C-alpha cells in the first residue's frame, strides 16, 4: 500500500501568481502539507498519469487551483500568540474560536496571502489539512473545519480580512471538542496535532446571489452494505445538488452502485420517492453580507430549494419529473410536474459519462494506493446557447478506506440464537467485540423527532462519563446518527458518542427514513472498527426492548436510558455476509417485533 505522504512531489513555493495558470498547486511555508493536501497532490499526479481525457469527451477533469499553508506556519501562530497555554478542556468551542480570532497570523505569510487575495475574486474554500491524518493513515473526515468565503467584495481589505478570519477558524478547529475527542480515540495526544490549511477555488457557477456546483459527490470503492445485486467490492456513490455539505452532514442525497446506476431506487412508490429525495441545497452567499460571526462554519453559506434551482436552470441534467396522470417518473425537466433529484439524465440517459468517470477514478486510485479508497468531487455543467454542453469535474479529495479482513462468520441461524438482543442482515464493519457491558439507548416510548437535539445533549453527558471510565458501550437510536436535520435522525457529532463500540440505527413508524449510507460520519466510525447495525421496525429482525428494559439502570432521563447487564455482551459482525448479532451472556429470550 502506498502512503500518500510518500508520493508528494516537491511543490513550488507560492510565487504570488496564484491564478495565472503557471502553477495550479503551490505552497506557503516550508513544513508538512498534512493529509488532505497530500491526497490532492497525489490526485493531481494520478489524473495526469492514469485518466485518459479522450475517453470522457466533453468533460474537463482537474484538481481545483490551490495553495497550501504548511504546518510550520501553524506552529509559529500557536507559539507567538501563546495559544498552547489555553485550557482547552475547560473552554467551549466558541470561546476557543474567539481566542484564535484575536491572535495574529505570522507576518511572514501575510504578504503572500495579500497577493493571493488581490488576484482572486471568486469564492474560496479554506480547508483543513491535518498532519495526524497523514501520519496515522487514518481519515479525519468532517472532524476539522472548512470555511467558504464569497470573496466578491469590491475592496481588497475586506476580502483579505475574511480570508485571514477563515484561516484562524480552521486553526481553531484543531482544538474544538470533537477534534480533541477524536484524536484521543486514536491513542494520540491532541497537542501532537499540527494543521496545514488549503486555500482552494470553489468549483461552481454564480446564479444571482448564490454560487454552487451543479453536483457534489462522494464515491467509495467498497460498499459496506450494498442492496439488490450490488456487491461490496463494486462500491457506492452519493450525489447531491449544490455544495458537498449536504453529503458530509448526512443529509438527503442520491445513493447508487456505480455498477448498477440505472437500477430503480429503494422506494416503494413514487409518492415515497418525492418525500425521500433532496429538496434543499447549500450554496455560497454572494449577496447581502450576513451577521458577523467569524466562529461559524456556515457564516457565508445559504440554503435554497428546488424552485430556486429550477430558476437557476441547473436541473436540466439532474432531475426527473413526476407525471401524476400516468403516475410515472420521466427523466428530465421537459414536462410540467414535481421535480425529483434522481440524476437520471446523467445516470440513465447518460448525457455525460459521469458514472464511467467515477468508476475510472475509483479504479485508478485503488490501484495506485493498493487499498479501498474514498474520493470527493464537484461537477459543473455549462450549456451555453449555440455551443455543445461541457462539464467540469473538480477532484477534491482521495483517501484510503479502512476495511477489516478478519474472518468472522455469522450464519442465518445465528440471527435467531435465543441469546440475541438484536440482529441485522444490514451491517457495516467486520469483527468481534466482547468487552461491552454498558448499553445506552433512546427510549422508543418517548421518542419524538422534535426532541432529537435534546437527545443528543443527553447522550453527550453519558458518553463523557463512560469514556472517562474507559467503558465502551452499545448505542441504539432512531433515524440517522449524525444527521444535520433533526427530522431525519439524532444530530450528534463524533465527540458526543465517541465511546460507542457498536451503534444501531433503528426505525419507528414516526421515524421511518432511509438510513445512513456511508456519510463522512460513518467513514470515521469504520476506521475505529466501530460496528454499525441497521434494524427496521418493519423488517425481519427486531430489538428486544423487553429485555433491555429489564436490565439494571445506571442512569436515565425521560429520553435516554443507560443500563448495565450482569454479564458482558458479544458483538459479532460478518462483513462478507452483512449479518451481525448482539448476544447477551447466559440469557434466553424471545424477541417481540414492536417496541
Coordinates of C-alpha atoms in Angstrom, one line a residue:
X1 CA 0.0 0.0 0.0
X2 CA 1.3 3.5 -0.9
X3 CA 1.3 6.1 1.8
X4 CA 0.0 9.4 0.4
X5 CA 2.7 11.5 2.0
X6 CA 5.4 9.5 0.2
X7 CA 4.1 10.4 -3.2
X8 CA 4.0 14.1 -2.8
X9 CA 6.4 15.8 -5.1
X10 CA 8.3 18.9 -4.2
X11 CA 5.7 21.7 -4.6
X12 CA 6.7 25.1 -6.0
X13 CA 6.7 27.9 -3.4
X14 CA 3.9 30.4 -3.7
X15 CA 5.2 32.9 -6.2
X16 CA 2.3 35.4 -5.8
X17 CA 0.9 34.2 -9.1
X18 CA -2.0 32.1 -7.8
X19 CA -4.4 32.5 -10.8
X20 CA -2.2 32.9 -13.9
X21 CA -2.1 29.2 -14.8
X22 CA 1.6 28.8 -14.3
X23 CA 1.1 26.6 -11.3
X24 CA -2.1 25.0 -10.1
X25 CA -0.7 23.8 -6.7
X26 CA 1.7 25.9 -4.7
X27 CA 2.7 26.2 -1.0
X28 CA 3.3 28.8 1.6
X29 CA 5.9 27.9 4.2
X30 CA 8.4 25.0 4.4
X31 CA 6.7 22.5 6.7
X32 CA 4.5 19.5 6.1
X33 CA 1.4 19.7 4.0
X34 CA -1.0 17.4 6.0
X35 CA -3.2 14.6 4.9
X36 CA -5.7 16.3 2.7
X37 CA -3.2 18.4 0.8
X38 CA -1.0 15.2 0.3
X39 CA -4.1 13.5 -1.1
X40 CA -4.7 16.3 -3.5
X41 CA -1.1 16.3 -4.7
X42 CA -1.4 12.6 -5.3
X43 CA -4.7 13.1 -7.1
X44 CA -3.1 15.8 -9.4
X45 CA -0.4 13.3 -10.5
X46 CA -2.9 10.4 -10.7
X47 CA -5.2 12.3 -13.1
X48 CA -2.3 13.2 -15.3
X49 CA -0.9 9.7 -15.3
X50 CA -4.0 7.4 -15.3
X51 CA -7.0 9.2 -16.7
X52 CA -7.4 9.4 -20.5
X53 CA -9.2 12.6 -21.1
X54 CA -10.1 11.4 -24.6
X55 CA -12.2 8.7 -23.1
X56 CA -14.5 11.3 -21.5
X57 CA -15.4 13.8 -24.2
X58 CA -17.0 17.0 -23.1
X59 CA -15.6 16.7 -19.5
X60 CA -12.7 18.7 -18.1
X61 CA -11.1 16.8 -15.2
X62 CA -8.7 18.5 -12.8
X63 CA -7.8 19.4 -9.2
X64 CA -9.0 22.9 -8.5
X65 CA -6.3 25.6 -8.2
X66 CA -5.0 25.8 -4.7
X67 CA -2.3 27.0 -2.3
X68 CA -1.3 25.2 0.9
X69 CA -0.1 26.9 4.0
X70 CA 2.3 24.4 5.5
X71 CA 2.3 23.3 9.1
X72 CA 5.3 25.4 10.2
X73 CA 3.0 28.5 9.9
X74 CA 0.6 26.8 12.3
X75 CA 3.4 26.2 14.8
X76 CA 4.5 29.9 14.6
X77 CA 0.9 31.1 15.0
X78 CA 0.4 28.9 18.2
X79 CA 3.8 29.8 19.7
X80 CA 3.9 33.5 19.1
X81 CA 0.4 34.0 20.4
X82 CA 0.9 31.6 23.4
X83 CA -2.3 29.8 22.4
X84 CA -0.9 26.5 23.6
X85 CA -1.2 27.8 27.1
X86 CA -5.1 27.9 26.9
X87 CA -7.0 25.4 29.0
X88 CA -8.9 23.9 26.0
X89 CA -10.7 21.2 28.1
X90 CA -12.4 24.0 30.1
X91 CA -13.4 26.1 27.1
X92 CA -16.4 25.7 24.8
X93 CA -15.7 25.8 21.0
X94 CA -16.9 29.4 20.6
X95 CA -14.5 30.7 23.2
X96 CA -11.6 28.9 21.5
X97 CA -12.7 30.3 18.2
X98 CA -12.8 33.9 19.6
X99 CA -9.4 33.5 21.2
X100 CA -7.9 32.4 17.9
X101 CA -9.6 35.3 16.1
X102 CA -7.9 37.8 18.5
X103 CA -4.5 36.4 17.7
X104 CA -2.2 37.5 14.8
X105 CA -1.0 35.3 11.9
X106 CA 2.8 35.3 11.4
X107 CA 3.9 38.3 9.5
X108 CA 5.9 36.1 7.1
X109 CA 2.7 34.8 5.5
X110 CA 0.6 37.9 5.3
X111 CA 2.3 39.2 2.2
X112 CA 1.6 36.0 0.2
X113 CA -2.0 36.0 1.4
X114 CA -2.4 39.6 0.4
X115 CA -1.0 38.9 -3.0
X116 CA -3.3 35.9 -3.4
X117 CA -6.5 37.7 -2.4
X118 CA -5.6 40.7 -4.6
X119 CA -5.7 38.4 -7.7
X120 CA -8.6 36.2 -6.9
X121 CA -12.2 37.5 -6.8
X122 CA -14.2 34.2 -6.9
X123 CA -15.3 32.1 -3.9
X124 CA -12.6 30.3 -1.9
X125 CA -12.8 27.2 0.3
X126 CA -10.4 27.4 3.3
X127 CA -9.9 23.7 4.3
X128 CA -8.1 21.8 7.0
X129 CA -5.2 19.5 6.2
X130 CA -4.3 17.6 9.4
X131 CA -0.8 16.2 9.9
X132 CA -2.1 13.3 12.0
X133 CA -4.4 12.3 9.2
X134 CA -1.3 11.8 7.1
X135 CA 0.9 10.3 9.8
X136 CA -1.7 7.8 11.1
X137 CA -3.1 7.0 7.6
X138 CA -6.5 7.4 9.3
X139 CA -9.4 9.6 7.9
X140 CA -10.2 12.7 9.8
X141 CA -13.2 13.4 7.5
X142 CA -15.6 16.0 8.9
X143 CA -13.6 16.4 12.1
X144 CA -12.0 19.7 11.3
X145 CA -13.5 22.9 9.8
X146 CA -13.9 24.1 6.3
X147 CA -15.0 27.7 5.7
X148 CA -16.1 29.1 2.4
X149 CA -16.0 32.8 1.7
X150 CA -17.6 34.6 -1.2
X151 CA -14.5 36.7 -1.9
X152 CA -16.6 39.1 -4.1
X153 CA -16.3 42.3 -2.1
X154 CA -15.1 45.3 -4.1
X155 CA -12.2 46.3 -1.8
X156 CA -9.2 44.1 -1.2
X157 CA -9.0 44.9 2.5
X158 CA -12.4 43.3 3.2
X159 CA -11.5 40.2 1.1
X160 CA -8.2 39.9 2.9
X161 CA -9.8 40.2 6.4
X162 CA -12.3 37.4 5.5
X163 CA -9.5 35.1 4.3
X164 CA -7.5 35.7 7.5
X165 CA -10.6 35.0 9.7
X166 CA -11.2 31.8 7.8
X167 CA -7.7 30.6 8.3
X168 CA -7.8 31.3 12.0
X169 CA -11.1 29.5 12.2
X170 CA -9.6 26.4 10.7
X171 CA -6.6 26.6 13.0
X172 CA -9.0 26.9 16.0
X173 CA -11.0 23.8 14.9
X174 CA -7.8 21.8 15.7
X175 CA -8.7 22.3 19.4
X176 CA -12.5 22.0 19.2
X177 CA -14.2 19.4 21.4
X178 CA -14.9 16.9 18.6
X179 CA -11.4 17.1 17.2
X180 CA -9.8 16.6 20.7
X181 CA -12.0 13.6 21.4
X182 CA -11.3 12.1 18.0
X183 CA -7.6 12.3 18.4
X184 CA -7.8 10.8 21.9
X185 CA -9.6 7.8 20.4
X186 CA -6.6 7.2 18.1
X187 CA -4.4 6.9 21.2
X188 CA -2.5 10.2 20.5
X189 CA -2.3 13.4 22.4
X190 CA -4.2 16.4 20.8
X191 CA -1.1 18.5 21.4
X192 CA 0.7 16.4 18.7
X193 CA -1.6 17.7 16.0
X194 CA -0.4 20.3 13.5
X195 CA -2.6 21.9 10.9
X196 CA -2.0 22.8 7.3
X197 CA -4.5 25.0 5.5
X198 CA -5.7 24.6 1.9
X199 CA -6.9 27.7 0.1
X200 CA -8.8 26.5 -3.0
X201 CA -11.1 27.8 -5.6
X202 CA -14.7 26.6 -5.1
X203 CA -16.0 24.6 -8.0
X204 CA -19.2 26.1 -9.2
X205 CA -21.1 28.8 -11.0
X206 CA -22.7 32.0 -9.9
X207 CA -26.5 32.2 -10.1
X208 CA -27.6 35.6 -8.8
X209 CA -26.8 35.7 -5.1
X210 CA -25.7 32.1 -4.9
X211 CA -22.6 30.2 -6.0
X212 CA -22.6 26.4 -6.1
X213 CA -21.7 23.4 -8.3
X214 CA -24.4 21.5 -10.1
X215 CA -23.4 18.2 -8.5
X216 CA -21.3 17.3 -5.5
X217 CA -20.3 13.7 -4.9
X218 CA -18.6 11.1 -2.7
X219 CA -17.7 7.7 -4.0
X220 CA -16.1 4.7 -2.4
X221 CA -14.6 1.6 -3.9
X222 CA -16.0 -0.6 -1.2
X223 CA -19.7 -0.6 -0.1
X224 CA -20.3 -1.7 3.5
X225 CA -23.9 -2.5 2.9
X226 CA -24.9 -2.9 -0.8
X227 CA -28.5 -3.6 -1.8
X228 CA -30.0 -5.7 -4.7
X229 CA -27.5 -7.3 -7.0
X230 CA -24.6 -5.0 -6.0
X231 CA -21.6 -6.5 -4.3
X232 CA -19.4 -4.7 -1.7
X233 CA -16.4 -4.5 -4.0
X234 CA -18.4 -2.7 -6.6
X235 CA -18.5 0.4 -4.5
X236 CA -21.1 3.1 -3.8
X237 CA -21.6 6.7 -4.8
X238 CA -23.7 9.6 -3.4
X239 CA -24.7 12.7 -5.5
X240 CA -26.3 15.9 -4.3
X241 CA -27.2 19.2 -5.8
X242 CA -25.1 22.1 -4.5
X243 CA -22.2 22.1 -2.1
X244 CA -21.0 18.8 -0.7
X245 CA -22.0 19.8 2.8
X246 CA -25.3 18.0 2.1
X247 CA -23.5 14.7 1.9
X248 CA -20.9 15.4 4.6
X249 CA -23.7 16.3 7.1
X250 CA -25.6 13.1 6.3
X251 CA -28.4 15.0 4.5
X252 CA -30.6 13.6 1.8
X253 CA -28.6 12.6 -1.3
X254 CA -29.0 10.1 -4.2
X255 CA -27.0 6.9 -3.5
X256 CA -26.4 4.2 -6.0
X257 CA -23.9 1.5 -7.0
X258 CA -21.7 2.6 -9.9
X259 CA -22.1 -1.0 -11.2
X260 CA -25.9 -0.5 -11.5
X261 CA -26.5 3.2 -12.0
X262 CA -29.9 2.6 -13.7
X263 CA -31.4 0.3 -11.1
X264 CA -34.7 1.6 -9.6
X265 CA -34.4 3.5 -6.4
X266 CA -35.2 1.8 -3.0
X267 CA -38.6 3.4 -2.6
X268 CA -41.9 1.6 -2.5
X269 CA -43.9 4.3 -4.5
X270 CA -43.5 7.5 -6.4
X271 CA -45.0 9.4 -3.5
X272 CA -42.4 7.9 -1.2
X273 CA -39.7 8.9 -3.8
X274 CA -41.0 12.5 -3.7
X275 CA -40.7 12.6 0.0
X276 CA -37.3 10.9 0.2
X277 CA -35.2 12.8 -2.3
X278 CA -33.3 16.0 -1.9
X279 CA -35.3 19.2 -1.8
X280 CA -32.8 21.7 -0.4
X281 CA -29.2 22.5 -1.2
X282 CA -26.2 24.6 0.1
X283 CA -24.6 27.5 -1.7
X284 CA -22.1 30.3 -1.0
X285 CA -23.9 33.5 -0.2
X286 CA -22.8 36.1 -2.8
X287 CA -25.4 38.7 -1.8
X288 CA -26.1 40.7 1.3
X289 CA -23.4 40.2 3.9
X290 CA -24.6 38.1 6.9
X291 CA -24.4 39.0 10.5
X292 CA -20.7 39.0 11.6
X293 CA -19.9 35.6 13.0
X294 CA -16.3 34.6 12.3
X295 CA -16.5 31.4 14.5
X296 CA -19.4 29.9 12.5
X297 CA -18.6 27.5 9.7
X298 CA -21.7 28.5 7.8
X299 CA -21.3 32.2 8.1
X300 CA -21.2 32.7 4.3
X301 CA -23.5 29.8 3.3
X302 CA -27.2 29.8 2.5
X303 CA -29.7 27.1 1.7
X304 CA -32.3 27.2 -1.2
X305 CA -34.9 24.8 -2.7
X306 CA -35.7 23.1 -5.9
X307 CA -37.7 26.1 -7.0
X308 CA -34.6 28.3 -6.9
X309 CA -32.5 25.6 -8.6
X310 CA -35.1 25.5 -11.4
X311 CA -35.0 29.2 -11.8
X312 CA -31.2 28.9 -12.0
X313 CA -31.6 26.4 -14.8
X314 CA -29.4 23.7 -13.2
X315 CA -32.0 20.9 -13.0
X316 CA -31.8 20.0 -16.7
X317 CA -29.1 17.3 -16.2
X318 CA -30.1 16.4 -12.7
X319 CA -33.8 16.0 -12.2
X320 CA -36.8 13.9 -13.4
X321 CA -40.4 15.0 -13.5
X322 CA -43.4 13.3 -11.9
X323 CA -46.3 12.8 -14.2
X324 CA -49.4 12.4 -11.9
X325 CA -51.7 11.5 -14.8
X326 CA -49.7 8.4 -15.8
X327 CA -48.2 8.0 -12.2
X328 CA -44.7 7.7 -13.6
X329 CA -41.3 9.5 -13.4
X330 CA -39.9 10.9 -16.6
X331 CA -36.2 11.7 -16.8
X332 CA -35.5 15.4 -17.5
X333 CA -37.5 18.5 -16.9
X334 CA -39.2 18.8 -20.3
X335 CA -42.7 18.2 -18.8
X336 CA -44.7 20.0 -16.1
X337 CA -44.8 18.4 -12.7
X338 CA -42.9 18.0 -9.5
X339 CA -39.1 17.7 -9.8
X340 CA -37.3 14.7 -8.4
X341 CA -33.5 14.8 -7.9
X342 CA -32.6 11.3 -9.1
X343 CA -29.8 12.4 -11.5
X344 CA -31.5 10.3 -14.2
X345 CA -30.3 12.5 -17.2
X346 CA -26.7 11.6 -16.1
X347 CA -27.1 8.1 -14.8
X348 CA -29.9 6.7 -17.0
X349 CA -29.8 8.8 -20.2
X350 CA -26.0 9.2 -19.9
X351 CA -26.0 12.7 -21.3
X352 CA -22.5 12.9 -19.8
X353 CA -20.4 9.8 -19.0
X354 CA -20.2 10.8 -15.3
X355 CA -20.7 7.3 -13.9
X356 CA -18.0 5.8 -16.2
X357 CA -15.6 8.6 -15.0
X358 CA -16.4 7.9 -11.3
X359 CA -15.6 4.2 -11.9
X360 CA -12.4 5.1 -13.7
X361 CA -11.3 7.4 -10.9
X362 CA -12.0 4.8 -8.2
X363 CA -10.2 2.1 -10.0
X364 CA -7.1 4.3 -10.7
X365 CA -6.9 5.5 -7.1
X366 CA -7.4 2.0 -5.7
X367 CA -4.7 0.5 -7.9
X368 CA -2.3 3.3 -7.0
X369 CA -2.8 3.1 -3.3
X370 CA -3.3 -0.6 -3.0
X371 CA -6.3 -0.1 -0.8
X372 CA -10.0 0.7 -1.0
X373 CA -10.5 4.4 -1.4
X374 CA -12.9 7.3 -1.0
X375 CA -13.0 10.2 -3.4
X376 CA -14.8 13.5 -3.3
X377 CA -15.6 15.7 -6.4
X378 CA -17.8 18.5 -7.6
X379 CA -19.2 19.0 -11.1
X380 CA -20.4 22.0 -13.1
X381 CA -22.2 21.7 -16.4
X382 CA -22.1 24.5 -19.0
X383 CA -24.7 24.5 -21.7
X384 CA -24.3 27.9 -23.5
X385 CA -26.7 28.6 -26.3
X386 CA -25.3 27.5 -29.6
X387 CA -22.4 25.6 -28.1
X388 CA -22.1 21.9 -27.2
X389 CA -22.5 21.3 -23.5
X390 CA -19.4 20.8 -21.4
X391 CA -18.8 19.6 -17.9
X392 CA -16.0 20.1 -15.4
X393 CA -15.2 17.6 -12.6
X394 CA -13.1 19.1 -9.9
X395 CA -11.3 16.3 -7.9
X396 CA -11.5 17.4 -4.2
X397 CA -10.1 14.5 -2.2
X398 CA -8.8 11.0 -2.1
X399 CA -8.2 8.9 1.0
X400 CA -7.7 5.2 1.8
X401 CA -10.6 3.4 3.5
X402 CA -10.2 1.0 6.4
X403 CA -11.7 -2.4 5.6
X404 CA -11.1 -5.2 8.1
X405 CA -10.1 -8.5 6.6
X406 CA -10.7 -10.6 9.8
X407 CA -12.8 -13.7 9.1
X408 CA -16.0 -13.6 11.2
X409 CA -18.8 -15.9 10.4
X410 CA -22.4 -15.1 11.2
X411 CA -24.9 -17.6 9.7
X412 CA -28.6 -17.1 9.1
X413 CA -29.2 -19.5 12.0
X414 CA -27.1 -17.2 14.3
X415 CA -29.6 -14.4 13.8
X416 CA -32.2 -16.5 15.6
X417 CA -30.0 -17.5 18.6
X418 CA -32.0 -17.4 21.8
X419 CA -29.3 -15.1 23.3
X420 CA -29.8 -12.4 20.6
X421 CA -30.6 -8.9 21.9
X422 CA -30.7 -7.6 18.4
X423 CA -29.8 -8.9 14.9
X424 CA -29.5 -7.5 11.4
X425 CA -28.7 -8.5 7.9
X426 CA -27.7 -4.9 7.1
X427 CA -24.4 -4.2 9.0
X428 CA -21.3 -2.2 8.4
X429 CA -17.8 -3.2 9.5
X430 CA -16.3 -6.5 10.4
X431 CA -15.1 -8.1 13.6
X432 CA -15.9 -9.2 17.2
X433 CA -16.2 -7.2 20.3
X434 CA -16.6 -9.0 23.7
X435 CA -15.7 -6.2 26.1
X436 CA -19.0 -4.3 26.1
X437 CA -21.2 -4.3 29.2
X438 CA -23.0 -1.0 29.0
X439 CA -26.0 -0.2 26.8
X440 CA -27.2 3.3 26.0
X441 CA -30.5 3.5 24.1
X442 CA -33.1 6.1 23.2
X443 CA -36.4 5.3 24.8
X444 CA -38.8 4.3 22.0
X445 CA -41.9 5.1 24.0
X446 CA -40.9 8.7 24.5
X447 CA -39.2 9.3 21.1
X448 CA -40.2 12.3 19.0
X449 CA -38.3 13.8 16.0
X450 CA -38.9 17.2 17.7
X451 CA -36.7 16.0 20.6
X452 CA -33.7 14.8 18.7
X453 CA -31.4 17.8 19.5
X454 CA -32.2 17.3 23.2
X455 CA -31.4 13.6 22.9
X456 CA -28.0 14.5 21.5
X457 CA -27.3 16.5 24.6
X458 CA -28.3 13.7 27.0
X459 CA -26.1 11.3 25.0
X460 CA -23.1 13.6 25.2
X461 CA -23.3 13.6 29.0
X462 CA -23.5 9.8 29.3
X463 CA -20.8 9.3 26.7
X464 CA -18.4 11.6 28.5
X465 CA -18.8 9.7 31.8
X466 CA -18.4 6.3 30.2
X467 CA -15.3 7.5 28.2
X468 CA -13.7 8.8 31.4
X469 CA -14.3 5.3 32.9
X470 CA -12.9 3.6 29.7
X471 CA -16.2 1.7 29.4
X472 CA -17.1 1.1 25.7
X473 CA -20.9 0.8 25.1
X474 CA -23.6 -0.3 22.7
X475 CA -25.6 2.6 21.4
X476 CA -29.2 2.3 20.0
X477 CA -31.2 5.2 18.5
X478 CA -33.7 6.0 15.8
X479 CA -33.1 7.5 12.3
X480 CA -29.7 8.6 11.1
X481 CA -26.9 9.1 13.6
X482 CA -25.1 12.4 12.8
X483 CA -27.7 13.9 10.6
X484 CA -27.7 17.7 10.5
X485 CA -31.5 17.5 10.0
X486 CA -33.3 16.6 13.3
X487 CA -36.3 15.3 11.3
X488 CA -34.0 12.6 9.8
X489 CA -32.4 11.4 13.0
X490 CA -30.3 12.4 16.0
X491 CA -27.9 15.3 15.2
X492 CA -24.9 14.2 17.2
X493 CA -21.3 14.8 16.3
X494 CA -18.5 12.3 16.8
X495 CA -17.4 13.7 20.2
X496 CA -20.9 13.1 21.6
X497 CA -20.8 9.3 21.0
X498 CA -17.1 8.7 20.7
X499 CA -17.1 5.8 23.3
X500 CA -19.6 3.7 21.4
X501 CA -18.1 0.3 20.2
X502 CA -21.2 -0.6 18.3
X503 CA -24.1 1.6 17.1
X504 CA -27.6 0.8 15.9
X505 CA -29.8 2.8 13.7
X506 CA -33.4 1.7 14.1
X507 CA -36.7 3.0 12.6
X508 CA -40.1 3.6 14.1
X509 CA -43.4 4.4 12.4
X510 CA -42.8 8.1 13.2
X511 CA -39.1 7.9 12.2
X512 CA -39.2 5.8 9.1
X513 CA -36.5 7.3 7.0
X514 CA -33.9 5.8 4.7
X515 CA -31.0 5.1 7.0
X516 CA -27.4 6.2 6.6
X517 CA -25.3 5.1 3.6
X518 CA -21.7 5.9 4.2
X519 CA -21.6 9.5 5.2
X520 CA -18.3 11.0 6.5
X521 CA -19.6 10.3 10.0
X522 CA -19.7 6.6 9.3
X523 CA -16.4 6.5 7.4
X524 CA -14.7 7.8 10.5
X525 CA -16.5 5.2 12.7
X526 CA -15.4 2.4 10.4
X527 CA -11.8 3.5 10.8
X528 CA -12.1 2.8 14.5
X529 CA -13.7 -0.6 13.8
X530 CA -16.9 0.5 15.3
X531 CA -19.7 -1.8 14.1
X532 CA -22.9 -0.5 12.7
X533 CA -26.4 -2.2 12.7
X534 CA -29.5 -1.2 10.8
X535 CA -32.7 -2.6 12.2
X536 CA -36.0 -1.6 10.7
X537 CA -39.2 -1.8 12.7
X538 CA -41.0 -3.4 9.7
X539 CA -38.1 -5.7 8.9
X540 CA -37.4 -9.4 9.6
X541 CA -35.4 -8.7 12.7
X542 CA -36.2 -6.7 15.9
X543 CA -34.7 -5.3 19.0
X544 CA -35.6 -7.0 22.3
X545 CA -36.9 -3.9 24.1
X546 CA -38.5 -6.0 26.9
X547 CA -35.1 -7.5 27.8
X548 CA -33.4 -4.1 27.6
X549 CA -35.9 -2.5 29.9
X550 CA -35.4 -5.3 32.5
X551 CA -31.7 -4.6 32.9
X552 CA -30.2 -2.7 35.9
X553 CA -30.4 1.0 35.3
X554 CA -27.2 3.1 35.8
X555 CA -28.8 6.4 34.8
X556 CA -31.8 7.6 33.0
X557 CA -33.6 10.7 31.5
X558 CA -37.0 10.9 30.0
X559 CA -35.4 10.3 26.6
X560 CA -32.4 8.1 27.2
X561 CA -31.7 5.0 29.3
X562 CA -28.3 3.7 30.3
X563 CA -28.3 0.1 31.6
X564 CA -25.7 -2.4 32.6
X565 CA -26.5 -6.2 32.4
X566 CA -24.8 -8.6 34.7
X567 CA -22.6 -10.1 32.0
X568 CA -20.7 -9.0 29.0
X569 CA -22.3 -8.7 25.6
X570 CA -20.8 -10.2 22.5
X571 CA -21.0 -8.3 19.2
X572 CA -20.3 -10.3 16.0
X573 CA -20.3 -8.6 12.6
X574 CA -19.6 -10.6 9.4
X575 CA -18.7 -8.0 6.8
X576 CA -18.9 -10.6 4.0
X577 CA -22.5 -11.7 4.6
X578 CA -23.5 -8.3 6.1
X579 CA -25.0 -10.2 9.1
X580 CA -24.5 -9.2 12.7
X581 CA -25.7 -10.1 16.1
X582 CA -25.5 -8.8 19.7
X583 CA -25.6 -11.6 22.2
X584 CA -26.3 -11.4 25.9
X585 CA -24.3 -13.7 28.2
X586 CA -26.4 -16.5 29.7
X587 CA -29.8 -15.1 28.6
X588 CA -32.5 -16.8 26.6
X589 CA -35.5 -14.8 25.5
X590 CA -37.9 -14.2 22.6
X591 CA -37.8 -11.0 20.6
X592 CA -41.1 -9.2 20.1
X593 CA -41.5 -7.2 16.9
X594 CA -43.0 -4.0 18.3
X595 CA -41.3 -1.8 20.9

